[in-house]
Short mmCIF file of C-alpha atoms and ligand atoms in Angstrom, two decimals:
data_model
loop_
_atom_site.label_atom_id
_atom_site.label_comp_id
_atom_site.label_asym_id
_atom_site.label_seq_id
_atom_site.Cartn_x
_atom_site.Cartn_y
_atom_site.Cartn_z
CA UNK F 1 -6.38 -23.31 14.63
CA UNK F 2 -9.36 -21.12 14.22
CA UNK F 3 -13.10 -20.96 14.63
CA UNK F 4 -15.70 -22.74 12.52
CA UNK F 5 -19.39 -22.23 11.80
CA UNK F 6 -21.48 -24.95 10.18
CA UNK F 7 -25.14 -25.39 9.43
CA UNK F 8 -26.59 -28.37 11.26
CA UNK F 9 -29.93 -30.14 10.98
CA UNK F 10 -30.11 -31.97 14.32
CA UNK F 11 -29.20 -31.23 17.88
CA UNK F 12 -26.51 -33.49 19.22
CA UNK F 13 -26.62 -34.45 22.88
CA UNK F 14 -22.97 -34.01 23.74
CA UNK F 15 -22.46 -30.36 22.73
CA UNK F 16 -23.41 -27.10 24.37
CA UNK F 17 -26.56 -25.33 23.30
CA UNK F 18 -27.83 -21.80 22.89
CA UNK F 19 -31.58 -21.55 22.32
CA UNK F 20 -32.89 -18.28 20.89
CA UNK F 21 -36.60 -17.97 21.54
CA UNK F 22 -39.41 -15.44 21.35
CA UNK F 23 -40.74 -16.87 24.60
CA UNK F 24 -40.20 -19.86 26.81
CA UNK F 25 -43.23 -21.78 25.50
CA UNK F 26 -41.22 -22.55 22.36
CA UNK F 27 -38.95 -24.89 24.28
CA UNK F 28 -39.96 -28.54 24.07
CA UNK F 29 -39.53 -31.22 26.69
CA UNK F 30 -36.78 -32.68 24.53
CA UNK F 31 -34.88 -29.39 24.80
CA UNK F 32 -34.96 -28.90 28.55
CA UNK F 33 -35.83 -31.29 31.35
CA UNK F 34 -38.83 -30.54 33.54
CA UNK F 35 -36.51 -29.50 36.37
CA UNK F 36 -34.58 -27.16 34.14
CA UNK F 37 -37.81 -25.60 32.91
CA UNK F 38 -38.93 -25.04 36.49
CA UNK F 39 -35.56 -23.43 37.25
CA UNK F 40 -35.84 -21.03 34.31
CA UNK F 41 -39.45 -20.14 35.08
CA UNK F 42 -38.41 -19.35 38.63
CA UNK F 43 -35.57 -17.12 37.40
CA UNK F 44 -37.96 -15.41 35.05
CA UNK F 45 -40.51 -14.81 37.77
CA UNK F 46 -37.83 -13.39 40.07
CA UNK F 47 -36.85 -10.77 37.51
CA UNK F 48 -39.08 -10.00 34.58
CA UNK F 49 -36.20 -8.24 32.84
CA UNK F 50 -34.16 -11.42 32.76
CA UNK F 51 -33.60 -12.48 29.16
CA UNK F 52 -30.61 -14.75 29.58
CA UNK F 53 -30.67 -18.08 31.38
CA UNK F 54 -27.74 -20.42 31.83
CA UNK F 55 -27.93 -24.05 32.87
CA UNK F 56 -24.78 -25.99 33.60
CA UNK F 57 -25.07 -29.63 32.63
CA UNK F 58 -21.56 -30.45 33.84
CA UNK F 59 -20.08 -31.49 30.50
CA UNK F 60 -21.96 -28.86 28.55
CA UNK F 61 -23.68 -25.56 28.90
CA UNK F 62 -27.21 -24.66 27.92
CA UNK F 63 -28.24 -21.07 27.41
CA UNK F 64 -31.68 -19.71 26.68
CA UNK F 65 -31.88 -16.19 25.28
CA UNK F 66 -35.00 -14.13 24.71
CA UNK F 67 -34.41 -11.06 22.51
CA UNK F 68 -36.50 -8.06 23.54
CA UNK F 69 -39.13 -7.52 20.84
CA UNK F 70 -39.82 -4.01 22.08
CA UNK F 71 -36.40 -2.62 21.07
CA UNK F 72 -35.27 -1.67 17.56
CA UNK F 73 -34.05 -4.46 15.30
CA UNK F 74 -30.47 -3.11 15.12
CA UNK F 75 -30.29 -3.01 18.91
CA UNK F 76 -31.71 -6.49 19.22
CA UNK F 77 -29.13 -7.81 16.75
CA UNK F 78 -26.35 -6.07 18.65
CA UNK F 79 -27.67 -7.51 21.91
CA UNK F 80 -27.39 -10.97 20.35
CA UNK F 81 -23.78 -10.32 19.21
CA UNK F 82 -22.90 -9.30 22.75
CA UNK F 83 -24.71 -12.30 24.18
CA UNK F 84 -22.69 -14.44 21.79
CA UNK F 85 -19.52 -13.07 23.33
CA UNK F 86 -20.93 -13.60 26.84
CA UNK F 87 -21.80 -17.21 25.98
CA UNK F 88 -18.28 -17.68 24.69
CA UNK F 89 -16.82 -16.44 27.97
CA UNK F 90 -18.91 -19.01 29.85
CA UNK F 91 -17.98 -21.80 27.46
CA UNK F 92 -14.32 -20.93 27.60
CA UNK F 93 -14.34 -20.96 31.38
CA UNK F 94 -15.62 -24.52 31.22
CA UNK F 95 -13.15 -25.53 28.52
CA UNK F 96 -15.96 -26.11 26.03
CA UNK F 97 -15.73 -25.15 22.38
CA UNK F 98 -18.49 -27.01 20.58
CA UNK F 99 -21.72 -25.07 20.68
CA UNK F 100 -24.99 -25.39 18.83
CA UNK F 101 -27.08 -22.30 18.21
CA UNK F 102 -30.76 -23.01 17.72
CA UNK F 103 -32.76 -20.10 16.40
CA UNK F 104 -36.45 -20.50 17.21
CA UNK F 105 -37.27 -16.79 17.03
CA UNK F 106 -38.91 -15.09 14.08
CA UNK F 107 -35.81 -12.91 13.69
CA UNK F 108 -34.08 -14.09 10.55
CA UNK F 109 -30.65 -12.82 11.52
CA UNK F 110 -30.70 -13.84 15.18
CA UNK F 111 -28.68 -17.04 14.81
CA UNK F 112 -26.08 -15.40 12.59
CA UNK F 113 -25.71 -12.48 14.99
CA UNK F 114 -25.16 -14.81 17.92
CA UNK F 115 -22.59 -16.81 15.96
CA UNK F 116 -20.85 -13.57 14.96
CA UNK F 117 -20.57 -12.52 18.60
CA UNK F 118 -19.26 -15.95 19.63
CA UNK F 119 -16.59 -15.92 16.95
CA UNK F 120 -15.51 -12.28 17.18
CA UNK F 121 -15.56 -12.49 20.98
CA UNK F 122 -13.21 -15.46 20.87
CA UNK F 123 -10.40 -13.54 19.17
CA UNK F 124 -7.10 -13.26 20.96
CA UNK F 125 -3.63 -12.30 19.84
CA UNK F 126 -1.38 -15.05 21.13
CA UNK F 127 1.39 -15.16 18.57
CA UNK F 128 4.00 -14.21 21.12
CA UNK F 129 2.82 -16.41 23.98
CA UNK F 130 5.02 -19.40 24.67
CA UNK F 131 2.04 -21.36 26.02
CA UNK F 132 -0.91 -21.36 23.63
CA UNK F 133 -1.94 -24.97 23.90
CA UNK F 134 -5.01 -24.07 25.89
CA UNK F 135 -6.37 -21.58 23.36
CA UNK F 136 -9.92 -22.39 22.37
CA UNK F 137 -11.86 -21.26 19.34
CA UNK F 138 -15.58 -21.86 18.97
CA UNK F 139 -16.92 -24.61 16.76
CA UNK F 140 -20.42 -23.37 16.08
CA UNK F 141 -23.25 -25.45 14.69
CA UNK F 142 -26.17 -23.32 13.52
CA UNK F 143 -29.62 -24.87 13.46
CA UNK F 144 -31.62 -22.26 11.62
CA UNK F 145 -33.91 -22.92 8.70
CA UNK F 146 -34.12 -19.26 7.75
CA UNK F 147 -30.41 -19.10 6.98
CA UNK F 148 -28.75 -20.25 3.74
CA UNK F 149 -25.33 -21.86 3.67
CA UNK F 150 -24.07 -18.91 1.61
CA UNK F 151 -24.91 -16.54 4.48
CA UNK F 152 -22.92 -18.67 6.88
CA UNK F 153 -19.97 -18.73 4.50
CA UNK F 154 -20.14 -14.98 4.05
CA UNK F 155 -20.13 -14.48 7.82
CA UNK F 156 -17.09 -16.75 8.20
CA UNK F 157 -15.17 -14.80 5.55
CA UNK F 158 -16.02 -11.45 7.12
CA UNK F 159 -15.04 -12.66 10.60
CA UNK F 160 -11.73 -13.95 9.23
CA UNK F 161 -11.11 -10.53 7.73
CA UNK F 162 -11.82 -8.90 11.11
CA UNK F 163 -9.38 -11.32 12.79
CA UNK F 164 -6.78 -10.44 10.19
CA UNK F 165 -7.22 -6.71 10.71
CA UNK F 166 -6.95 -7.15 14.48
CA UNK F 167 -3.77 -9.19 14.01
CA UNK F 168 -2.25 -6.45 11.85
CA UNK F 169 -3.09 -3.76 14.40
CA UNK F 170 -1.79 -5.85 17.30
CA UNK F 171 1.51 -6.60 15.59
CA UNK F 172 4.23 -4.28 16.93
CA UNK F 173 6.30 -2.10 14.63
CA UNK F 174 9.42 -4.19 15.13
CA UNK F 175 7.78 -6.95 13.13
CA UNK F 176 5.43 -4.84 11.04
CA UNK F 177 7.17 -1.83 9.54
CA UNK F 178 5.98 -0.15 6.36
CA UNK F 179 7.85 -2.56 4.09
CA UNK F 180 6.45 -5.59 5.93
CA UNK F 181 2.97 -4.14 5.74
CA UNK F 182 3.38 -3.92 1.97
CA UNK F 183 4.57 -7.52 1.71
CA UNK F 184 1.67 -8.68 3.90
CA UNK F 185 -0.69 -7.07 1.39
CA UNK F 186 1.10 -8.82 -1.49
CA UNK F 187 0.67 -12.23 0.08
CA UNK F 188 -2.99 -11.55 0.90
CA UNK F 189 -3.50 -10.40 -2.70
CA UNK F 190 -2.15 -13.77 -3.88
CA UNK F 191 -4.28 -15.65 -1.44
CA UNK F 192 -7.55 -13.82 -2.12
CA UNK F 193 -7.17 -12.92 -5.78
CA UNK F 194 -7.07 -9.14 -5.75
CA UNK F 195 -4.31 -7.11 -7.39
CA UNK F 196 -1.70 -5.25 -5.39
CA UNK F 197 1.46 -3.32 -5.95
CA UNK F 198 3.90 -1.82 -3.46
CA UNK F 199 5.71 1.39 -4.43
CA UNK F 200 9.13 1.73 -2.80
CA UNK F 201 10.84 4.90 -1.66
CA UNK F 202 12.37 5.66 -5.08
CA UNK F 203 8.94 5.44 -6.68
CA UNK F 204 7.42 7.56 -3.92
CA UNK F 205 10.11 10.17 -4.56
CA UNK F 206 9.44 10.03 -8.29
CA UNK F 207 5.73 10.59 -7.58
CA UNK F 208 6.65 13.59 -5.42
CA UNK F 209 4.70 12.42 -2.39
CA UNK F 210 6.19 15.12 -0.22
CA UNK F 211 3.94 14.42 2.76
CA UNK F 212 4.81 10.74 3.04
CA UNK F 213 8.50 11.48 2.52
CA UNK F 214 8.50 14.25 5.12
CA UNK F 215 6.98 12.03 7.80
CA UNK F 216 9.50 9.30 6.95
CA UNK F 217 12.53 11.59 7.24
CA UNK F 218 13.34 10.63 10.82
CA UNK F 219 13.08 6.91 10.16
CA UNK F 220 15.60 4.27 9.28
CA UNK F 221 12.93 2.14 7.58
CA UNK F 222 11.76 3.40 4.19
CA UNK F 223 8.11 4.28 3.48
CA UNK F 224 5.83 2.30 1.19
CA UNK F 225 2.75 3.17 -0.80
CA UNK F 226 0.56 0.18 -1.55
CA UNK F 227 -2.18 0.05 -4.15
CA UNK F 228 -4.85 -2.66 -3.96
CA UNK F 229 -7.46 -3.29 -6.62
CA UNK F 230 -10.49 -5.56 -6.87
CA UNK F 231 -12.09 -5.30 -10.29
CA UNK F 232 -14.27 -8.30 -11.07
CA UNK F 233 -15.84 -8.69 -14.53
CA UNK F 234 -19.31 -8.31 -13.07
CA UNK F 235 -18.58 -5.06 -11.22
CA UNK F 236 -21.64 -2.80 -11.12
CA UNK F 237 -19.54 0.38 -11.20
CA UNK F 238 -16.93 1.49 -13.70
CA UNK F 239 -15.60 4.38 -11.62
CA UNK F 240 -14.16 2.73 -8.54
CA UNK F 241 -14.74 3.31 -4.87
CA UNK F 242 -11.35 4.29 -3.47
CA UNK F 243 -10.52 3.35 0.12
CA UNK F 244 -7.59 5.14 1.73
CA UNK F 245 -6.08 3.93 5.02
CA UNK F 246 -3.64 5.73 7.29
CA UNK F 247 -0.65 3.45 7.66
CA UNK F 248 1.49 5.02 10.37
CA UNK F 249 3.04 1.82 11.65
CA UNK F 250 4.13 3.63 14.81
CA UNK F 251 3.47 7.23 15.81
CA UNK F 252 5.97 8.62 18.31
CA UNK F 253 4.90 12.12 17.36
CA UNK F 254 8.27 12.74 15.71
CA UNK F 255 10.24 15.73 17.01
CA UNK F 256 7.01 16.79 18.72
CA UNK F 257 7.35 13.60 20.72
CA UNK F 258 4.09 12.57 22.30
CA UNK F 259 3.57 13.54 25.94
CA UNK F 260 2.82 12.29 28.51
CA UNK F 261 4.79 9.08 27.94
CA UNK F 262 1.68 6.88 28.35
CA UNK F 263 0.23 8.39 25.21
CA UNK F 264 2.78 6.42 23.20
CA UNK F 265 1.71 3.07 24.57
CA UNK F 266 -0.95 2.27 22.01
CA UNK F 267 0.55 3.95 18.98
CA UNK F 268 1.18 0.72 17.11
CA UNK F 269 -2.53 1.13 16.37
CA UNK F 270 -1.84 4.12 14.11
CA UNK F 271 -2.12 1.92 11.05
CA UNK F 272 -5.65 0.91 12.08
CA UNK F 273 -7.09 2.66 9.01
CA UNK F 274 -4.71 0.78 6.70
CA UNK F 275 -5.50 -2.50 8.46
CA UNK F 276 -9.23 -1.86 8.05
CA UNK F 277 -8.81 -1.22 4.33
CA UNK F 278 -6.76 -4.42 3.99
CA UNK F 279 -9.36 -6.39 5.94
CA UNK F 280 -12.16 -4.91 3.85
CA UNK F 281 -10.35 -6.01 0.68
CA UNK F 282 -9.99 -9.52 2.03
CA UNK F 283 -13.69 -9.62 2.90
CA UNK F 284 -14.71 -8.14 -0.46
CA UNK F 285 -12.50 -10.43 -2.54
CA UNK F 286 -13.26 -13.56 -0.51
CA UNK F 287 -16.97 -12.90 -0.98
CA UNK F 288 -16.48 -11.83 -4.60
CA UNK F 289 -18.52 -8.64 -4.29
CA UNK F 290 -19.41 -7.31 -7.76
CA UNK F 291 -17.91 -3.91 -7.10
CA UNK F 292 -14.80 -2.17 -8.39
CA UNK F 293 -12.67 -1.00 -5.45
CA UNK F 294 -9.20 0.51 -5.18
CA UNK F 295 -7.28 0.71 -1.92
CA UNK F 296 -4.44 3.12 -1.17
CA UNK F 297 -2.12 2.72 1.79
CA UNK F 298 0.59 5.26 2.50
CA UNK F 299 2.79 3.76 5.20
CA UNK F 300 5.70 4.84 7.38
CA UNK F 301 6.66 5.12 11.01
CA UNK F 302 6.80 8.61 12.53
CA UNK F 303 9.94 9.13 14.59
CA UNK F 304 12.38 11.73 15.74
CA UNK F 305 15.99 11.10 14.75
CA UNK F 306 18.14 11.32 11.71
CA UNK F 307 16.97 14.11 9.53
CA UNK F 308 13.49 14.21 11.08
CA UNK F 309 11.29 17.03 9.94
CA UNK F 310 10.97 19.92 12.41
CA UNK F 311 8.25 22.52 13.01
CA UNK F 312 8.38 25.42 10.61
CA UNK F 313 9.49 23.31 7.68
CA UNK F 314 7.58 23.80 4.44
CA UNK F 315 6.91 20.79 2.27
CA UNK F 316 5.29 20.28 -1.12
CA UNK F 317 2.63 17.63 -1.37
CA UNK F 318 1.82 15.28 -4.28
CA UNK F 319 -0.74 17.70 -5.70
CA UNK F 320 1.61 20.69 -5.42
CA UNK F 321 0.02 22.23 -2.32
CA UNK F 322 2.64 23.63 0.07
CA UNK F 323 2.26 22.85 3.76
CA UNK F 324 3.88 24.51 6.74
CA UNK F 325 4.44 21.68 9.21
CA UNK F 326 3.79 23.20 12.62
CA UNK F 327 3.52 19.96 14.55
CA UNK F 328 5.18 16.73 13.50
CA UNK F 329 2.61 14.76 15.48
CA UNK F 330 -0.03 15.81 12.96
CA UNK F 331 1.57 13.41 10.50
CA UNK F 332 -1.43 11.35 9.45
CA UNK F 333 -2.89 14.15 7.38
CA UNK F 334 0.44 14.58 5.57
CA UNK F 335 0.58 11.01 4.33
CA UNK F 336 -3.17 10.91 3.65
CA UNK F 337 -3.04 14.15 1.66
CA UNK F 338 -0.68 12.50 -0.82
CA UNK F 339 -2.81 9.38 -1.04
CA UNK F 340 -6.02 11.37 -1.51
CA UNK F 341 -4.51 13.38 -4.33
CA UNK F 342 -3.17 10.17 -5.93
CA UNK F 343 -6.76 8.83 -5.81
CA UNK F 344 -7.72 11.31 -8.54
CA UNK F 345 -5.94 9.02 -11.06
CA UNK F 346 -8.87 6.63 -10.70
CA UNK F 347 -11.66 9.20 -11.23
CA UNK F 348 -13.41 7.75 -8.19
CA UNK F 349 -17.14 7.61 -7.71
CA UNK F 350 -16.49 7.97 -3.98
CA UNK F 351 -13.38 8.18 -1.80
CA UNK F 352 -13.49 7.00 1.81
CA UNK F 353 -10.50 7.41 4.07
CA UNK F 354 -10.10 5.70 7.44
CA UNK F 355 -7.59 7.01 9.90
CA UNK F 356 -6.70 7.06 13.57
CA UNK F 357 -6.29 10.74 12.90
CA UNK F 358 -6.98 12.82 15.99
CA UNK F 359 -7.10 12.49 19.74
CA UNK F 360 -9.87 15.02 19.40
CA UNK F 361 -12.18 12.44 17.74
CA UNK F 362 -11.42 9.97 20.53
CA UNK F 363 -12.22 12.64 23.13
CA UNK F 364 -15.52 13.44 21.41
CA UNK F 365 -16.96 9.92 21.12
CA UNK F 366 -14.65 7.69 23.14
CA UNK F 367 -14.34 4.18 21.83
CA UNK F 368 -18.00 3.94 20.91
CA UNK F 369 -18.13 5.72 17.61
CA UNK F 370 -16.33 6.98 14.56
CA UNK F 371 -16.22 10.67 13.77
CA UNK F 372 -17.17 11.22 10.14
CA UNK F 373 -17.29 14.22 7.82
CA UNK F 374 -16.86 15.00 4.18
CA UNK F 375 -18.32 16.16 0.90
CA UNK F 376 -20.30 13.16 -0.38
CA UNK F 377 -24.03 13.71 -0.87
CA UNK F 378 -26.62 13.25 1.86
CA UNK F 379 -27.90 9.96 0.47
CA UNK F 380 -24.47 8.34 0.66
CA UNK F 381 -23.85 9.75 4.12
CA UNK F 382 -27.16 8.45 5.36
CA UNK F 383 -26.50 5.03 3.83
CA UNK F 384 -23.09 4.72 5.45
CA UNK F 385 -24.45 5.77 8.85
CA UNK F 386 -27.34 3.30 8.48
CA UNK F 387 -24.93 0.48 7.72
CA UNK F 388 -22.86 1.64 10.69
CA UNK F 389 -25.94 1.24 12.90
CA UNK F 390 -26.67 -2.20 11.42
CA UNK F 391 -23.19 -3.58 12.10
CA UNK F 392 -22.72 -1.44 15.21
CA UNK F 393 -19.70 0.38 13.86
CA UNK F 394 -21.46 3.65 14.34
CA UNK F 395 -20.55 6.86 12.53
CA UNK F 396 -21.47 10.33 13.77
CA UNK F 397 -21.37 13.03 11.12
CA UNK F 398 -19.61 16.16 12.30
CA UNK F 399 -20.20 19.57 10.71
CA UNK F 400 -17.92 20.60 7.92
CA UNK F 401 -18.75 24.29 7.85
CA UNK F 402 -16.53 26.67 5.90
CA UNK F 403 -15.99 28.57 9.16
CA UNK F 404 -13.28 26.04 10.00
CA UNK F 405 -11.35 26.68 6.78
CA UNK F 406 -9.41 29.66 8.07
CA UNK F 407 -7.98 27.78 11.03
CA UNK F 408 -5.39 26.05 8.85
CA UNK F 409 -4.30 29.14 6.92
CA UNK F 410 -0.54 29.71 7.01
CA UNK F 411 1.50 32.90 6.77
CA UNK F 412 4.21 31.24 4.73
CA UNK F 413 2.63 28.32 2.83
CA UNK F 414 -0.73 27.41 1.29
CA UNK F 415 -1.87 25.74 4.50
CA UNK F 416 -0.45 24.52 7.81
CA UNK F 417 -0.94 21.10 9.32
CA UNK F 418 -2.54 22.12 12.62
CA UNK F 419 -5.57 24.22 13.40
CA UNK F 420 -5.58 24.45 17.19
CA UNK F 421 -7.23 22.30 19.83
CA UNK F 422 -10.84 23.34 19.37
CA UNK F 423 -12.55 21.42 16.61
CA UNK F 424 -9.33 19.51 16.01
CA UNK F 425 -10.99 16.54 14.33
CA UNK F 426 -12.71 18.91 11.91
CA UNK F 427 -9.65 20.98 11.04
CA UNK F 428 -7.82 17.71 10.35
CA UNK F 429 -10.63 16.86 7.94
CA UNK F 430 -10.44 20.35 6.45
CA UNK F 431 -6.75 19.80 5.82
CA UNK F 432 -7.54 16.59 3.94
CA UNK F 433 -10.20 18.31 1.85
CA UNK F 434 -7.42 20.28 0.11
CA UNK F 435 -6.37 17.05 -1.58
CA UNK F 436 -9.65 15.56 -2.84
CA UNK F 437 -11.89 16.52 -5.74
CA UNK F 438 -14.19 13.51 -5.83
CA UNK F 439 -17.10 12.96 -3.45
CA UNK F 440 -15.36 12.02 -0.24
CA UNK F 441 -15.92 10.80 3.31
CA UNK F 442 -13.38 10.92 6.08
CA UNK F 443 -13.74 8.48 8.99
CA UNK F 444 -11.66 9.26 12.07
CA UNK F 445 -11.44 5.95 13.96
CA UNK F 446 -9.00 7.13 16.66
CA UNK F 447 -11.57 6.25 19.37
CA UNK F 448 -12.81 2.78 18.40
CA UNK F 449 -9.72 1.33 16.65
CA UNK F 450 -7.95 0.10 19.77
CA UNK F 451 -9.32 -0.79 23.20
CA UNK F 452 -7.48 -1.67 26.38
CA UNK F 453 -10.19 -3.71 28.05
CA UNK F 454 -11.92 -6.67 26.50
CA UNK F 455 -15.43 -5.47 25.80
CA UNK F 456 -18.06 -7.86 24.45
CA UNK F 457 -17.07 -9.13 21.00
CA UNK F 458 -14.66 -6.36 20.06
CA UNK F 459 -11.57 -8.19 21.21
CA UNK F 460 -8.76 -6.50 23.05
CA UNK F 461 -6.22 -4.22 21.42
CA UNK F 462 -7.17 -3.86 17.76
CA UNK F 463 -10.93 -4.09 17.25
CA UNK F 464 -10.96 -4.34 13.47
CA UNK F 465 -13.36 -1.41 13.28
CA UNK F 466 -14.07 -0.40 9.71
CA UNK F 467 -13.95 -3.86 8.14
CA UNK F 468 -17.59 -4.77 8.68
CA UNK F 469 -18.66 -1.20 7.96
CA UNK F 470 -16.83 -0.98 4.63
CA UNK F 471 -17.75 -4.50 3.57
CA UNK F 472 -21.46 -4.10 4.23
CA UNK F 473 -21.55 -0.57 2.83
CA UNK F 474 -19.94 -1.67 -0.43
CA UNK F 475 -22.16 -4.71 -0.56
CA UNK F 476 -25.17 -2.39 -0.29
CA UNK F 477 -23.76 -0.30 -3.14
CA UNK F 478 -23.26 -3.37 -5.32
CA UNK F 479 -26.97 -4.17 -5.49
N1 BES O 1 -2.18 9.15 15.83
C1 BES O 1 -2.55 10.36 16.44
C2 BES O 1 -4.02 10.40 16.85
C3 BES O 1 -4.50 9.38 17.84
C4 BES O 1 -4.64 9.72 19.17
C5 BES O 1 -4.84 8.11 17.46
C6 BES O 1 -5.10 8.81 20.08
C7 BES O 1 -5.31 7.18 18.37
C8 BES O 1 -5.45 7.54 19.69
C9 BES O 1 -2.30 11.54 15.50
O1 BES O 1 -1.26 11.39 14.60
C10 BES O 1 -1.97 12.72 16.35
O2 BES O 1 -1.01 12.66 17.04
N2 BES O 1 -2.79 13.75 16.30
C11 BES O 1 -2.60 14.91 17.07
C12 BES O 1 -2.77 16.10 16.16
C13 BES O 1 -2.41 17.41 16.79
C14 BES O 1 -0.92 17.49 17.00
C15 BES O 1 -2.87 18.52 15.91
C16 BES O 1 -3.63 14.93 18.18
O3 BES O 1 -4.76 14.54 17.91
O4 BES O 1 -3.29 15.28 19.28
ZN1 ZN O 2 0.63 11.93 15.44
ZN1 ZN O 3 -0.82 9.42 14.06
#
C-alpha cells in the first residue's frame, strides 16, 4: 500500500478538501457554507497573521490555506509543503486518507507543493511492526488547471524515490549489509531500467581499492563496490555526471570505537549518501531524464574485531596515494577516496559525492543544511545551491582555502586521514580532493540525513536528503 496522486476535474462531496487561495473572496458558496465562511472570517479578524483555517465536517476535513504573497517564492512553496504535512497529520488523526487539493491561487506550483508535503509527510517505516493494519497513506486528488498530468507523474516518481531512500537508510545493518545493498541496487536496476554491476571483494582487491579494503578489515561481511549507469540515447551530455555515495552500512568507529555510546545509535544512517545516490537514480530513470549519469557506491560496515585496521597503519589507495590512518572513525573518506579515483575512468563532466562524512558538518548547520565544498566552477555551485533552495535541501558552500591543506600532512605517508577538530568538515573535503581530477563537489549530509523527531514532511529517521536535490539539479542540467 502506498500513496496516490491523481488529477481531478470535479470536487466530490464525500472527501476532504484543501483550498489554496490568494484571498478568501475566491471561495464560492458551493465551497463553504455561510456559517463556515463566518467562522473563517472571524478567525481571520482575530489574527491577521492566520493563514491556515481548518473546519471539521465530521466525516471529512476542510482546510483553507492562504500563501503569503509578501515572502519569496521558494519560501512560499516550502510553506505549502509543510502545510501539506500538517494537513496530513490532521487527516490521519481523523482516519481520513482521501483528500482533494484545489489550487485557486495564481501560484502554478502551489497544488503540487501541497501534494508533495502530504505524501512525503505520510512516510513511515513500519516493516518491522506486527500491527500495520491501521497505516494510512494519502490518496490525493489535485484540482489544478495549471498542472499537466506529466508533472503529477513526475512528482509521484520522485516521492517514491524519496520513500525508497528513507527505507534504505532506516533498514538496520543486520538486514542491509554491503552485499545486500548491492543486490538491492541490482533489483532496482531491473525494475527501473538502468544498468548496474556489483564488484565483490576479489574484484575490489584486484582494483587495489586499499581504502575500502582497510575499512572492511574488521568485518565478517565482505565489502562491495556498486556501479550504476543511466545512459539514454537522447542524453545531452557525452561525459557523464558521476555521483558517489558513502555506503558505510554501519559505523561503529572501528578500533576508535565511537564515544559516548549514544553516538552509535544512529549510525545505520552512514550509508545515507549511497541511499541518496540510489534514490536519485531511481528518480532519474523513472522519469527518463535525458542525461548520462554514473553512480559509484563503495560499501562496507566499519567495525573493530578480526584484523581491524589500527591507528598508525599506512595503506595505499586506488590511485596510489599512501594514507596514514590516524583514526579509524574517519573511514568515510577512505572508501570515498577509492571511489573518487575510480571515477576518473569515466572522464566526468562533474563529480558530486554525498556523504554523512563529519560530525563537524552536523555541528555547523544542524539538521537544516548540507555543508558543501569543492572545485567545480562558480556557475555550477550557484546552480546547485539555487536548486537546493528551490527544493529546500539547502547547501551552504564552505571555504576550500589552501590554508587547510597542511592539516592533513603526514610524517610517514603522503597524507593522513584526520586533520584535527577545527575545520573538520573542510579537512575531510581536503582529504577527498587528493583523489579527484575532474570538477567536483562534495556534499556532507551528516546533519540532515537522519532526524530523531518527525519534523514537517521530512519523515523520521532517514529523510532522503539528496534525492530531490540531485534529481532537480540534473534535470536542470539536461535542458
Ligand atoms: N559517520 C561519521 C560522521 C557522522 C557523525 C555522521 C554524526 C552522521 C552523524 C564519520 O565517519 C565520523 O565518524 N567522522 C568523524 C571524523 C573524525 C574522527 C576525524 C567525526 O566527524 O567525528
Ligand atoms: Zn566514522
Ligand atoms: Zn562514518
